[in-house]
mmCIF file of C-alpha atoms and ligand atoms in Angstrom:
data_model
loop_
_atom_site.group_PDB
_atom_site.id
_atom_site.type_symbol
_atom_site.label_atom_id
_atom_site.label_comp_id
_atom_site.label_asym_id
_atom_site.label_seq_id
_atom_site.Cartn_x
_atom_site.Cartn_y
_atom_site.Cartn_z
ATOM 1 C CA MET A 966 18.134 110.926 39.857
ATOM 2 C CA ARG A 967 21.213 112.947 39.013
ATOM 3 C CA ILE A 968 24.364 112.569 41.075
ATOM 4 C CA SER A 969 27.091 113.454 38.595
ATOM 5 C CA GLU A 970 27.405 116.992 40.007
ATOM 6 C CA LYS A 971 27.499 115.879 43.639
ATOM 7 C CA PRO A 972 30.767 115.478 45.651
ATOM 8 C CA LEU A 973 29.787 111.827 45.965
ATOM 9 C CA ALA A 974 30.584 111.360 42.260
ATOM 10 C CA ALA A 975 34.311 112.004 42.851
ATOM 11 C CA ARG A 976 34.416 109.477 45.713
ATOM 12 C CA LEU A 977 32.668 106.865 43.546
ATOM 13 C CA LYS A 978 35.187 107.446 40.763
ATOM 14 C CA GLU A 979 38.009 106.804 43.228
ATOM 15 C CA LEU A 980 36.413 103.416 43.859
ATOM 16 C CA GLY A 981 36.622 102.669 40.141
ATOM 17 C CA VAL A 982 32.930 103.269 39.478
ATOM 18 C CA GLU A 983 32.107 104.558 35.990
ATOM 19 C CA LEU A 984 29.422 107.216 35.996
ATOM 20 C CA HIS A 985 27.244 107.796 32.923
ATOM 21 C CA ALA A 986 24.995 110.832 33.273
ATOM 22 C CA GLY A 987 21.443 110.951 31.934
ATOM 23 C CA VAL A 988 21.116 107.497 30.410
ATOM 24 C CA SER A 989 17.817 106.505 28.797
ATOM 25 C CA LEU A 990 16.892 103.086 30.151
ATOM 26 C CA SER A 991 14.770 102.481 27.063
ATOM 27 C CA GLU A 992 18.101 101.563 25.458
ATOM 28 C CA LYS A 993 18.894 99.071 28.229
ATOM 29 C CA THR A 994 15.670 97.064 28.217
ATOM 30 C CA SER A 995 14.337 94.490 25.772
ATOM 31 C CA LEU A 996 10.955 96.275 25.810
ATOM 32 C CA GLY A 997 12.598 99.542 24.720
ATOM 33 C CA ILE A 998 10.755 101.287 27.562
ATOM 34 C CA GLY A 999 12.227 103.259 30.459
ATOM 35 C CA GLY A 1000 12.961 106.815 31.597
ATOM 36 C CA THR A 1001 16.234 108.604 32.270
ATOM 37 C CA THR A 1002 18.692 108.495 35.151
ATOM 38 C CA ASP A 1003 22.401 108.367 36.014
ATOM 39 C CA GLU A 1004 24.040 104.987 35.594
ATOM 40 C CA LEU A 1005 26.892 103.586 37.694
ATOM 41 C CA VAL A 1006 28.987 100.737 36.354
ATOM 42 C CA LEU A 1007 30.801 98.974 39.162
ATOM 43 C CA ARG A 1008 34.120 97.517 38.127
ATOM 44 C CA ARG A 1009 35.017 95.408 41.172
ATOM 45 C CA PHE A 1010 33.014 93.176 43.480
ATOM 46 C CA ASP A 1011 35.090 94.089 46.529
ATOM 47 C CA THR A 1012 34.080 97.760 46.293
ATOM 48 C CA ILE A 1013 30.345 96.984 46.366
ATOM 49 C CA PRO A 1014 29.871 97.255 50.166
ATOM 50 C CA GLU A 1015 31.670 100.629 50.175
ATOM 51 C CA VAL A 1016 29.687 101.930 47.176
ATOM 52 C CA MET A 1017 26.450 100.859 48.856
ATOM 53 C CA ARG A 1018 27.455 102.577 52.124
ATOM 54 C CA LEU A 1019 28.203 105.812 50.250
ATOM 55 C CA LEU A 1020 24.838 105.728 48.471
ATOM 56 C CA ALA A 1021 23.039 105.003 51.763
ATOM 57 C CA ASP A 1022 24.860 107.845 53.584
ATOM 58 C CA GLU A 1023 23.822 110.289 50.860
ATOM 59 C CA LYS A 1024 20.295 108.800 50.763
ATOM 60 C CA ILE A 1025 20.577 108.031 47.036
ATOM 61 C CA PRO A 1026 17.993 105.399 46.045
ATOM 62 C CA HIS A 1027 19.350 102.795 43.626
ATOM 63 C CA ARG A 1028 18.391 99.681 41.671
ATOM 64 C CA PHE A 1029 20.519 96.990 40.067
ATOM 65 C CA LEU A 1030 19.754 96.326 36.410
ATOM 66 C CA GLY A 1031 20.821 93.016 34.867
ATOM 67 C CA GLY A 1032 20.030 92.111 31.272
ATOM 68 C CA GLY A 1033 16.904 94.305 31.283
ATOM 69 C CA THR A 1034 14.848 91.530 29.692
ATOM 70 C CA ASN A 1035 12.148 91.007 32.329
ATOM 71 C CA VAL A 1036 11.569 94.503 33.606
ATOM 72 C CA LEU A 1037 9.071 97.274 32.863
ATOM 73 C CA ILE A 1038 10.533 100.645 33.850
ATOM 74 C CA ASP A 1039 8.601 103.853 34.477
ATOM 75 C CA ASP A 1040 8.698 106.811 32.066
ATOM 76 C CA GLY A 1041 10.332 110.219 32.599
ATOM 77 C CA GLU A 1042 13.028 111.261 35.086
ATOM 78 C CA LEU A 1043 13.573 108.303 37.411
ATOM 79 C CA PRO A 1044 13.960 108.727 41.196
ATOM 80 C CA TRP A 1045 16.845 106.245 41.578
ATOM 81 C CA VAL A 1046 20.240 105.651 40.013
ATOM 82 C CA VAL A 1047 20.857 102.416 38.168
ATOM 83 C CA LEU A 1048 23.792 100.146 39.008
ATOM 84 C CA HIS A 1049 25.470 97.567 36.785
ATOM 85 C CA LEU A 1050 27.675 94.745 38.005
ATOM 86 C CA PRO A 1051 31.108 93.907 36.684
ATOM 87 C CA THR A 1052 31.947 90.821 34.690
ATOM 88 C CA SER A 1053 35.362 89.621 33.743
ATOM 89 C CA GLN A 1054 35.634 88.136 30.221
ATOM 90 C CA PRO A 1055 34.152 85.606 29.619
ATOM 91 C CA GLY A 1056 32.860 85.732 33.206
ATOM 92 C CA MET A 1057 32.728 81.963 33.577
ATOM 93 C CA ARG A 1058 34.950 78.940 34.077
ATOM 94 C CA VAL A 1059 34.494 75.216 34.454
ATOM 95 C CA GLU A 1060 36.198 72.784 36.848
ATOM 96 C CA GLY A 1061 35.028 69.169 36.582
ATOM 97 C CA ASN A 1062 31.234 69.287 36.788
ATOM 98 C CA ALA A 1063 31.186 72.713 38.408
ATOM 99 C CA ALA A 1064 30.650 75.984 36.516
ATOM 100 C CA TYR A 1065 31.544 79.295 38.194
ATOM 101 C CA VAL A 1066 29.707 82.164 36.536
ATOM 102 C CA ASP A 1067 29.456 85.931 37.123
ATOM 103 C CA ALA A 1068 25.922 87.214 37.647
ATOM 104 C CA ALA A 1069 26.430 89.805 34.901
ATOM 105 C CA ALA A 1070 27.291 87.130 32.310
ATOM 106 C CA ASP A 1071 24.840 86.328 29.535
ATOM 107 C CA LEU A 1072 22.575 83.353 30.314
ATOM 108 C CA GLY A 1073 22.610 81.906 26.789
ATOM 109 C CA GLY A 1074 26.379 82.412 26.629
ATOM 110 C CA MET A 1075 26.700 80.344 29.803
ATOM 111 C CA VAL A 1076 24.640 77.478 28.361
ATOM 112 C CA THR A 1077 26.849 77.264 25.252
ATOM 113 C CA PHE A 1078 30.097 77.758 27.198
ATOM 114 C CA CYS A 1079 29.205 74.791 29.425
ATOM 115 C CA ALA A 1080 27.921 72.735 26.476
ATOM 116 C CA LYS A 1081 31.282 73.075 24.720
ATOM 117 C CA ARG A 1082 32.858 71.588 27.844
ATOM 118 C CA ASP A 1083 30.417 68.650 27.788
ATOM 119 C CA LEU A 1084 28.252 69.948 30.624
ATOM 120 C CA GLY A 1085 24.517 69.857 29.921
ATOM 121 C CA GLY A 1086 21.123 69.977 31.621
ATOM 122 C CA MET A 1087 20.390 73.599 30.790
ATOM 123 C CA GLU A 1088 19.382 73.129 27.138
ATOM 124 C CA GLY A 1089 15.883 74.529 27.791
ATOM 125 C CA LEU A 1090 17.350 77.850 28.925
ATOM 126 C CA ILE A 1091 19.160 78.521 25.673
ATOM 127 C CA GLY A 1092 16.753 81.091 24.221
ATOM 128 C CA VAL A 1093 15.926 82.810 27.488
ATOM 129 C CA PRO A 1094 17.387 86.303 27.144
ATOM 130 C CA GLY A 1095 19.050 88.103 30.039
ATOM 131 C CA SER A 1096 21.800 87.821 32.606
ATOM 132 C CA VAL A 1097 22.648 84.905 34.883
ATOM 133 C CA GLY A 1098 21.850 87.061 37.947
ATOM 134 C CA GLY A 1099 18.369 87.905 36.691
ATOM 135 C CA ALA A 1100 17.755 84.252 35.865
ATOM 136 C CA LEU A 1101 18.815 83.242 39.393
ATOM 137 C CA ARG A 1102 16.621 85.786 41.121
ATOM 138 C CA MET A 1103 13.527 84.719 39.142
ATOM 139 C CA ASN A 1104 14.476 81.039 38.862
ATOM 140 C CA ALA A 1105 14.162 81.375 35.093
ATOM 141 C CA GLY A 1106 12.890 78.321 33.317
ATOM 142 C CA ALA A 1107 11.726 76.944 29.993
ATOM 143 C CA TYR A 1108 11.013 73.567 28.422
ATOM 144 C CA GLY A 1109 11.261 71.708 31.710
ATOM 145 C CA THR A 1110 14.546 73.270 32.873
ATOM 146 C CA GLN A 1111 14.831 75.690 35.793
ATOM 147 C CA ILE A 1112 18.183 77.198 36.682
ATOM 148 C CA GLY A 1113 17.597 76.628 40.418
ATOM 149 C CA SER A 1114 17.983 72.840 40.022
ATOM 150 C CA TYR A 1115 21.704 73.270 39.295
ATOM 151 C CA VAL A 1116 22.663 75.919 41.867
ATOM 152 C CA ARG A 1117 25.176 74.805 44.500
ATOM 153 C CA GLU A 1118 26.341 78.190 45.833
ATOM 154 C CA VAL A 1119 25.539 81.843 45.308
ATOM 155 C CA GLU A 1120 27.844 84.674 46.233
ATOM 156 C CA LEU A 1121 25.768 87.762 46.919
ATOM 157 C CA TYR A 1122 25.833 91.210 48.429
ATOM 158 C CA ARG A 1123 23.377 91.122 51.318
ATOM 159 C CA ALA A 1124 21.980 94.597 51.915
ATOM 160 C CA ALA A 1125 20.652 93.487 55.321
ATOM 161 C CA THR A 1126 24.210 92.963 56.621
ATOM 162 C CA GLY A 1127 26.147 95.194 54.222
ATOM 163 C CA GLU A 1128 28.464 92.255 53.480
ATOM 164 C CA ILE A 1129 29.299 89.911 50.626
ATOM 165 C CA GLU A 1130 28.174 86.406 51.649
ATOM 166 C CA THR A 1131 28.106 82.919 50.169
ATOM 167 C CA VAL A 1132 24.818 81.030 50.430
ATOM 168 C CA ARG A 1133 24.522 77.281 49.818
ATOM 169 C CA GLY A 1134 22.066 76.118 47.172
ATOM 170 C CA ASN A 1135 20.278 73.925 49.734
ATOM 171 C CA ASP A 1136 19.494 77.004 51.784
ATOM 172 C CA ILE A 1137 17.740 78.759 48.879
ATOM 173 C CA ARG A 1138 14.156 77.974 47.858
ATOM 174 C CA PHE A 1139 13.589 77.899 44.120
ATOM 175 C CA ASP A 1140 9.900 77.861 43.139
ATOM 176 C CA TYR A 1141 8.109 78.633 39.877
ATOM 177 C CA ARG A 1142 9.495 82.063 38.856
ATOM 178 C CA HIS A 1143 10.182 82.821 42.524
ATOM 179 C CA THR A 1144 13.078 82.411 44.967
ATOM 180 C CA SER A 1145 13.704 82.996 48.664
ATOM 181 C CA PHE A 1146 16.364 85.690 48.040
ATOM 182 C CA ALA A 1147 15.593 88.974 49.824
ATOM 183 C CA PRO A 1148 14.452 91.694 47.390
ATOM 184 C CA ASP A 1149 17.630 93.688 48.084
ATOM 185 C CA ASP A 1150 20.071 90.760 47.836
ATOM 186 C CA VAL A 1151 22.356 91.328 44.853
ATOM 187 C CA MET A 1152 23.542 88.221 43.033
ATOM 188 C CA LEU A 1153 27.274 88.395 42.270
ATOM 189 C CA ARG A 1154 28.472 84.917 41.270
ATOM 190 C CA VAL A 1155 27.092 81.407 41.149
ATOM 191 C CA LYS A 1156 28.477 77.902 41.289
ATOM 192 C CA LEU A 1157 26.413 75.382 39.338
ATOM 193 C CA GLU A 1158 26.814 71.625 39.265
ATOM 194 C CA LEU A 1159 25.932 70.176 35.883
ATOM 195 C CA PRO A 1160 25.586 66.654 34.490
ATOM 196 C CA SER A 1161 28.236 65.455 32.004
ATOM 197 C CA LYS A 1162 26.830 65.069 28.495
ATOM 198 C CA PRO A 1163 28.522 64.926 25.095
ATOM 199 C CA PHE A 1164 28.454 68.272 23.270
ATOM 200 C CA LYS A 1165 26.668 66.735 20.263
ATOM 201 C CA GLU A 1166 23.796 65.535 22.435
ATOM 202 C CA ILE A 1167 23.459 68.890 24.144
ATOM 203 C CA LEU A 1168 23.471 70.619 20.758
ATOM 204 C CA ALA A 1169 20.617 68.411 19.540
ATOM 205 C CA GLY A 1170 18.568 69.369 22.642
ATOM 206 C CA ILE A 1171 19.364 73.045 22.096
ATOM 207 C CA LYS A 1172 18.168 72.834 18.482
ATOM 208 C CA VAL A 1173 14.824 71.332 19.511
ATOM 209 C CA CYS A 1174 14.231 74.081 22.079
ATOM 210 C CA ASN A 1175 15.234 76.805 19.629
ATOM 211 C CA GLU A 1176 12.791 75.489 17.040
ATOM 212 C CA LYS A 1177 9.922 75.283 19.535
ATOM 213 C CA ARG A 1178 10.645 78.812 20.689
ATOM 214 C CA ARG A 1179 10.903 80.218 17.172
ATOM 215 C CA ALA A 1180 7.575 78.599 16.267
ATOM 216 C CA SER A 1181 5.640 80.013 19.225
ATOM 217 C CA GLN A 1182 7.257 83.240 20.443
ATOM 218 C CA PRO A 1183 7.748 86.695 18.850
ATOM 219 C CA LEU A 1184 11.543 86.683 19.052
ATOM 220 C CA ASN A 1185 12.193 89.602 16.725
ATOM 221 C CA GLN A 1186 9.980 92.068 18.517
ATOM 222 C CA LYS A 1187 10.540 94.169 21.603
ATOM 223 C CA SER A 1188 9.124 92.293 24.576
ATOM 224 C CA ALA A 1189 9.893 91.217 28.137
ATOM 225 C CA GLY A 1190 8.972 87.590 27.486
ATOM 226 C CA CYS A 1191 5.810 86.454 29.232
ATOM 227 C CA ILE A 1192 4.009 89.289 31.010
ATOM 228 C CA PHE A 1193 2.012 87.125 33.440
ATOM 229 C CA LYS A 1194 2.928 84.013 35.404
ATOM 230 C CA ASN A 1195 0.868 80.999 34.507
ATOM 231 C CA PRO A 1196 -1.839 80.394 37.131
ATOM 232 C CA PRO A 1197 -1.642 76.983 38.840
ATOM 233 C CA GLY A 1198 -2.623 74.347 36.295
ATOM 234 C CA GLY A 1199 -3.442 76.937 33.606
ATOM 235 C CA SER A 1200 -1.908 78.946 30.799
ATOM 236 C CA ALA A 1201 -2.106 82.737 30.734
ATOM 237 C CA GLY A 1202 -1.275 82.749 27.006
ATOM 238 C CA ARG A 1203 -4.093 80.353 26.147
ATOM 239 C CA MET A 1204 -6.673 82.314 28.179
ATOM 240 C CA ILE A 1205 -5.711 85.664 26.619
ATOM 241 C CA ASP A 1206 -5.760 84.049 23.181
ATOM 242 C CA GLU A 1207 -9.206 82.519 23.799
ATOM 243 C CA LEU A 1208 -10.477 85.986 24.648
ATOM 244 C CA GLY A 1209 -9.501 87.051 21.115
ATOM 245 C CA LEU A 1210 -7.013 89.591 22.410
ATOM 246 C CA LYS A 1211 -4.068 88.990 20.053
ATOM 247 C CA GLY A 1212 -3.310 92.358 18.452
ATOM 248 C CA HIS A 1213 -5.235 94.207 21.205
ATOM 249 C CA ARG A 1214 -3.526 97.540 22.006
ATOM 250 C CA ALA A 1215 -3.145 100.407 24.436
ATOM 251 C CA GLY A 1216 -1.231 103.063 22.511
ATOM 252 C CA ASP A 1217 1.817 101.293 21.080
ATOM 253 C CA ALA A 1218 1.701 98.450 23.621
ATOM 254 C CA MET A 1219 0.220 95.392 21.922
ATOM 255 C CA VAL A 1220 -0.625 91.781 22.696
ATOM 256 C CA SER A 1221 1.580 89.769 20.358
ATOM 257 C CA ASP A 1222 -0.093 88.112 17.353
ATOM 258 C CA ARG A 1223 2.134 85.121 17.894
ATOM 259 C CA HIS A 1224 1.975 84.412 21.651
ATOM 260 C CA ALA A 1225 -0.754 86.100 23.677
ATOM 261 C CA ASN A 1226 1.272 86.253 26.916
ATOM 262 C CA PHE A 1227 3.952 88.349 25.184
ATOM 263 C CA PHE A 1228 3.123 92.053 25.107
ATOM 264 C CA ILE A 1229 5.236 93.953 22.635
ATOM 265 C CA ASN A 1230 6.327 97.508 22.106
ATOM 266 C CA ALA A 1231 5.020 98.000 18.576
ATOM 267 C CA GLY A 1232 6.453 101.515 18.156
ATOM 268 C CA LYS A 1233 6.971 104.138 20.838
ATOM 269 C CA ALA A 1234 5.112 102.494 23.719
ATOM 270 C CA SER A 1235 5.444 104.127 27.119
ATOM 271 C CA CYS A 1236 5.354 102.392 30.482
ATOM 272 C CA ALA A 1237 1.909 103.954 30.957
ATOM 273 C CA ASP A 1238 0.678 102.307 27.699
ATOM 274 C CA MET A 1239 2.027 98.939 28.823
ATOM 275 C CA LEU A 1240 0.438 99.228 32.276
ATOM 276 C CA ARG A 1241 -2.935 100.126 30.740
ATOM 277 C CA LEU A 1242 -2.711 97.047 28.520
ATOM 278 C CA ILE A 1243 -1.679 94.814 31.443
ATOM 279 C CA ASP A 1244 -4.564 96.070 33.629
ATOM 280 C CA ASP A 1245 -7.055 95.787 30.790
ATOM 281 C CA VAL A 1246 -6.085 92.195 29.950
ATOM 282 C CA ARG A 1247 -5.905 91.166 33.630
ATOM 283 C CA GLU A 1248 -9.430 92.522 34.170
ATOM 284 C CA ARG A 1249 -10.843 90.723 31.122
ATOM 285 C CA VAL A 1250 -9.291 87.437 32.261
ATOM 286 C CA ARG A 1251 -10.666 87.979 35.772
ATOM 287 C CA VAL A 1252 -14.194 88.621 34.483
ATOM 288 C CA ARG A 1253 -14.177 85.685 32.051
ATOM 289 C CA TYR A 1254 -12.236 83.055 34.031
ATOM 290 C CA GLY A 1255 -12.345 84.279 37.640
ATOM 291 C CA VAL A 1256 -8.517 84.112 37.698
ATOM 292 C CA GLU A 1257 -6.356 87.007 38.910
ATOM 293 C CA LEU A 1258 -3.181 86.878 36.789
ATOM 294 C CA GLU A 1259 0.034 87.807 38.578
ATOM 295 C CA ASN A 1260 2.750 89.802 36.802
ATOM 296 C CA GLU A 1261 5.839 87.914 35.756
ATOM 297 C CA VAL A 1262 7.472 91.064 34.474
ATOM 298 C CA ILE A 1263 9.056 93.118 37.256
ATOM 299 C CA LEU A 1264 7.691 96.640 37.521
ATOM 300 C CA TRP A 1265 10.069 99.488 38.428
ATOM 301 C CA LYS A 1266 7.774 102.307 39.392
ATOM 302 C CA ASN A 1267 7.666 104.351 42.584
HETATM 303 N N1 EPU B 1890 -1.209 79.003 23.777
HETATM 304 C C1 EPU B 1890 -2.251 79.465 23.031
HETATM 305 N N2 EPU B 1890 -2.164 80.720 22.499
HETATM 306 C C2 EPU B 1890 -1.100 81.529 22.703
HETATM 307 C C3 EPU B 1890 -0.020 81.040 23.482
HETATM 308 C C4 EPU B 1890 -0.099 79.783 24.013
HETATM 309 O O1 EPU B 1890 -3.254 78.781 22.826
HETATM 310 O O2 EPU B 1890 -1.099 82.656 22.207
HETATM 311 C C5 EPU B 1890 -1.272 77.632 24.316
HETATM 312 C C6 EPU B 1890 -0.233 76.735 23.638
HETATM 313 O O3 EPU B 1890 -0.718 76.186 22.468
HETATM 314 C C7 EPU B 1890 0.018 75.693 24.722
HETATM 315 C C8 EPU B 1890 -0.194 76.461 26.024
HETATM 316 O O4 EPU B 1890 -0.937 77.628 25.694
HETATM 317 O O5 EPU B 1890 -0.945 74.675 24.655
HETATM 318 C C9 EPU B 1890 1.121 76.841 26.692
HETATM 319 O O6 EPU B 1890 1.884 77.654 25.797
HETATM 320 P P1 EPU B 1890 3.484 77.591 25.674
HETATM 321 O O7 EPU B 1890 3.896 76.196 25.436
HETATM 322 O O8 EPU B 1890 3.898 78.639 24.739
HETATM 323 O O9 EPU B 1890 3.990 77.891 27.105
HETATM 324 P P2 EPU B 1890 3.621 79.041 28.105
HETATM 325 O O10 EPU B 1890 3.061 78.384 29.331
HETATM 326 O O11 EPU B 1890 2.800 80.105 27.492
HETATM 327 C C10 EPU B 1890 5.903 78.963 29.380
HETATM 328 C C11 EPU B 1890 6.756 80.023 29.993
HETATM 329 C C12 EPU B 1890 7.708 80.591 28.945
HETATM 330 C C13 EPU B 1890 8.551 79.457 28.370
HETATM 331 C C14 EPU B 1890 7.616 78.424 27.761
HETATM 332 C C15 EPU B 1890 8.362 77.202 27.263
HETATM 333 C C16 EPU B 1890 5.540 81.175 31.739
HETATM 334 C C17 EPU B 1890 4.721 82.356 32.122
HETATM 335 N N3 EPU B 1890 5.930 81.101 30.489
HETATM 336 O O12 EPU B 1890 5.064 79.621 28.428
HETATM 337 O O13 EPU B 1890 8.580 81.496 29.618
HETATM 338 O O14 EPU B 1890 9.431 79.958 27.380
HETATM 339 O O15 EPU B 1890 6.691 77.965 28.775
HETATM 340 O O16 EPU B 1890 8.765 76.423 28.336
HETATM 341 O O17 EPU B 1890 5.859 80.348 32.602
HETATM 342 C C18 EPU B 1890 8.924 83.758 30.273
HETATM 343 O O18 EPU B 1890 9.062 83.322 31.417
HETATM 344 O O19 EPU B 1890 9.030 84.970 30.013
HETATM 345 C C19 EPU B 1890 8.610 82.828 29.207
HETATM 346 C C20 EPU B 1890 8.424 83.207 27.971
#
């Protein structure tokens, strides 16, 4: 979707929005997959309602992209513009046991920032790539930690009302890789409440998680983390592995040799390659185990 030539572009610029024309989203995602569109970088939270109204008036479809680490984006010319949220530097501050963090801030950066201020609990999240906003939306988790456990307040743009609102943690449901946020809610900032813990102790926990992750996950390859959610009581990675599918390919999309629930871009994989591989593996698991695996990766395709 190209808007840089439209009159709307000038109005957006007045609101401090940066417009980048014809950006390849393959450069913005950890899978290295994604077509081309115009990108808008918002610089101020308070302009978001106005920017959203302008886009709605002009009927310009849009999507917010966070860290790009859990998303599979379609190939070719994309039918929506992509929006990025602002973050101040470092985008986080601590007051007592509370941490206030911008949604666009880096998740791992937040864990270490808090650790240095003797606030722990989130050690398991250290190697999870992506932004704080993406982690909130999906209730990201690893090694027994889920971000939702620490959320006290979320400031968000609610598309349903067109306003910026603050929602209390108790009013949000955080389940396994799922939350009760509306699909078009946009996370802006979060307040977390974290347990006090000496930095040294947190660091030791972080080291353990890093080692476990390095031993079992393909960290140096292009992936979106786990492709499927684990079915209740089961492990998608173990099932795919038992089917002998490590190294199995569709074009340049490949089941990782290291962890079978990680699908990697082993060269110039397209979204179509990745979707063929996902469907193929899902079908084999269904036939062998009678289990219908659900995507964990978020698919951006019209
Ligand atoms: N396993 C295999 N073969 C494989 C992969 C795993 O046999 O190729 C076995 C392991 O030996 C283990 C079991 O399956 O007995 C579970 O594996 P693992 O401990 O790696 O955990 P997982 O369930 O596959 C989950 C999360 C990861 C998270 C890890 C660590 C999901 C879908 N995945 O993986 O999250 O990092 O636990 O807590 O919930 C992600 O969300 O993208 C992600 C990577």
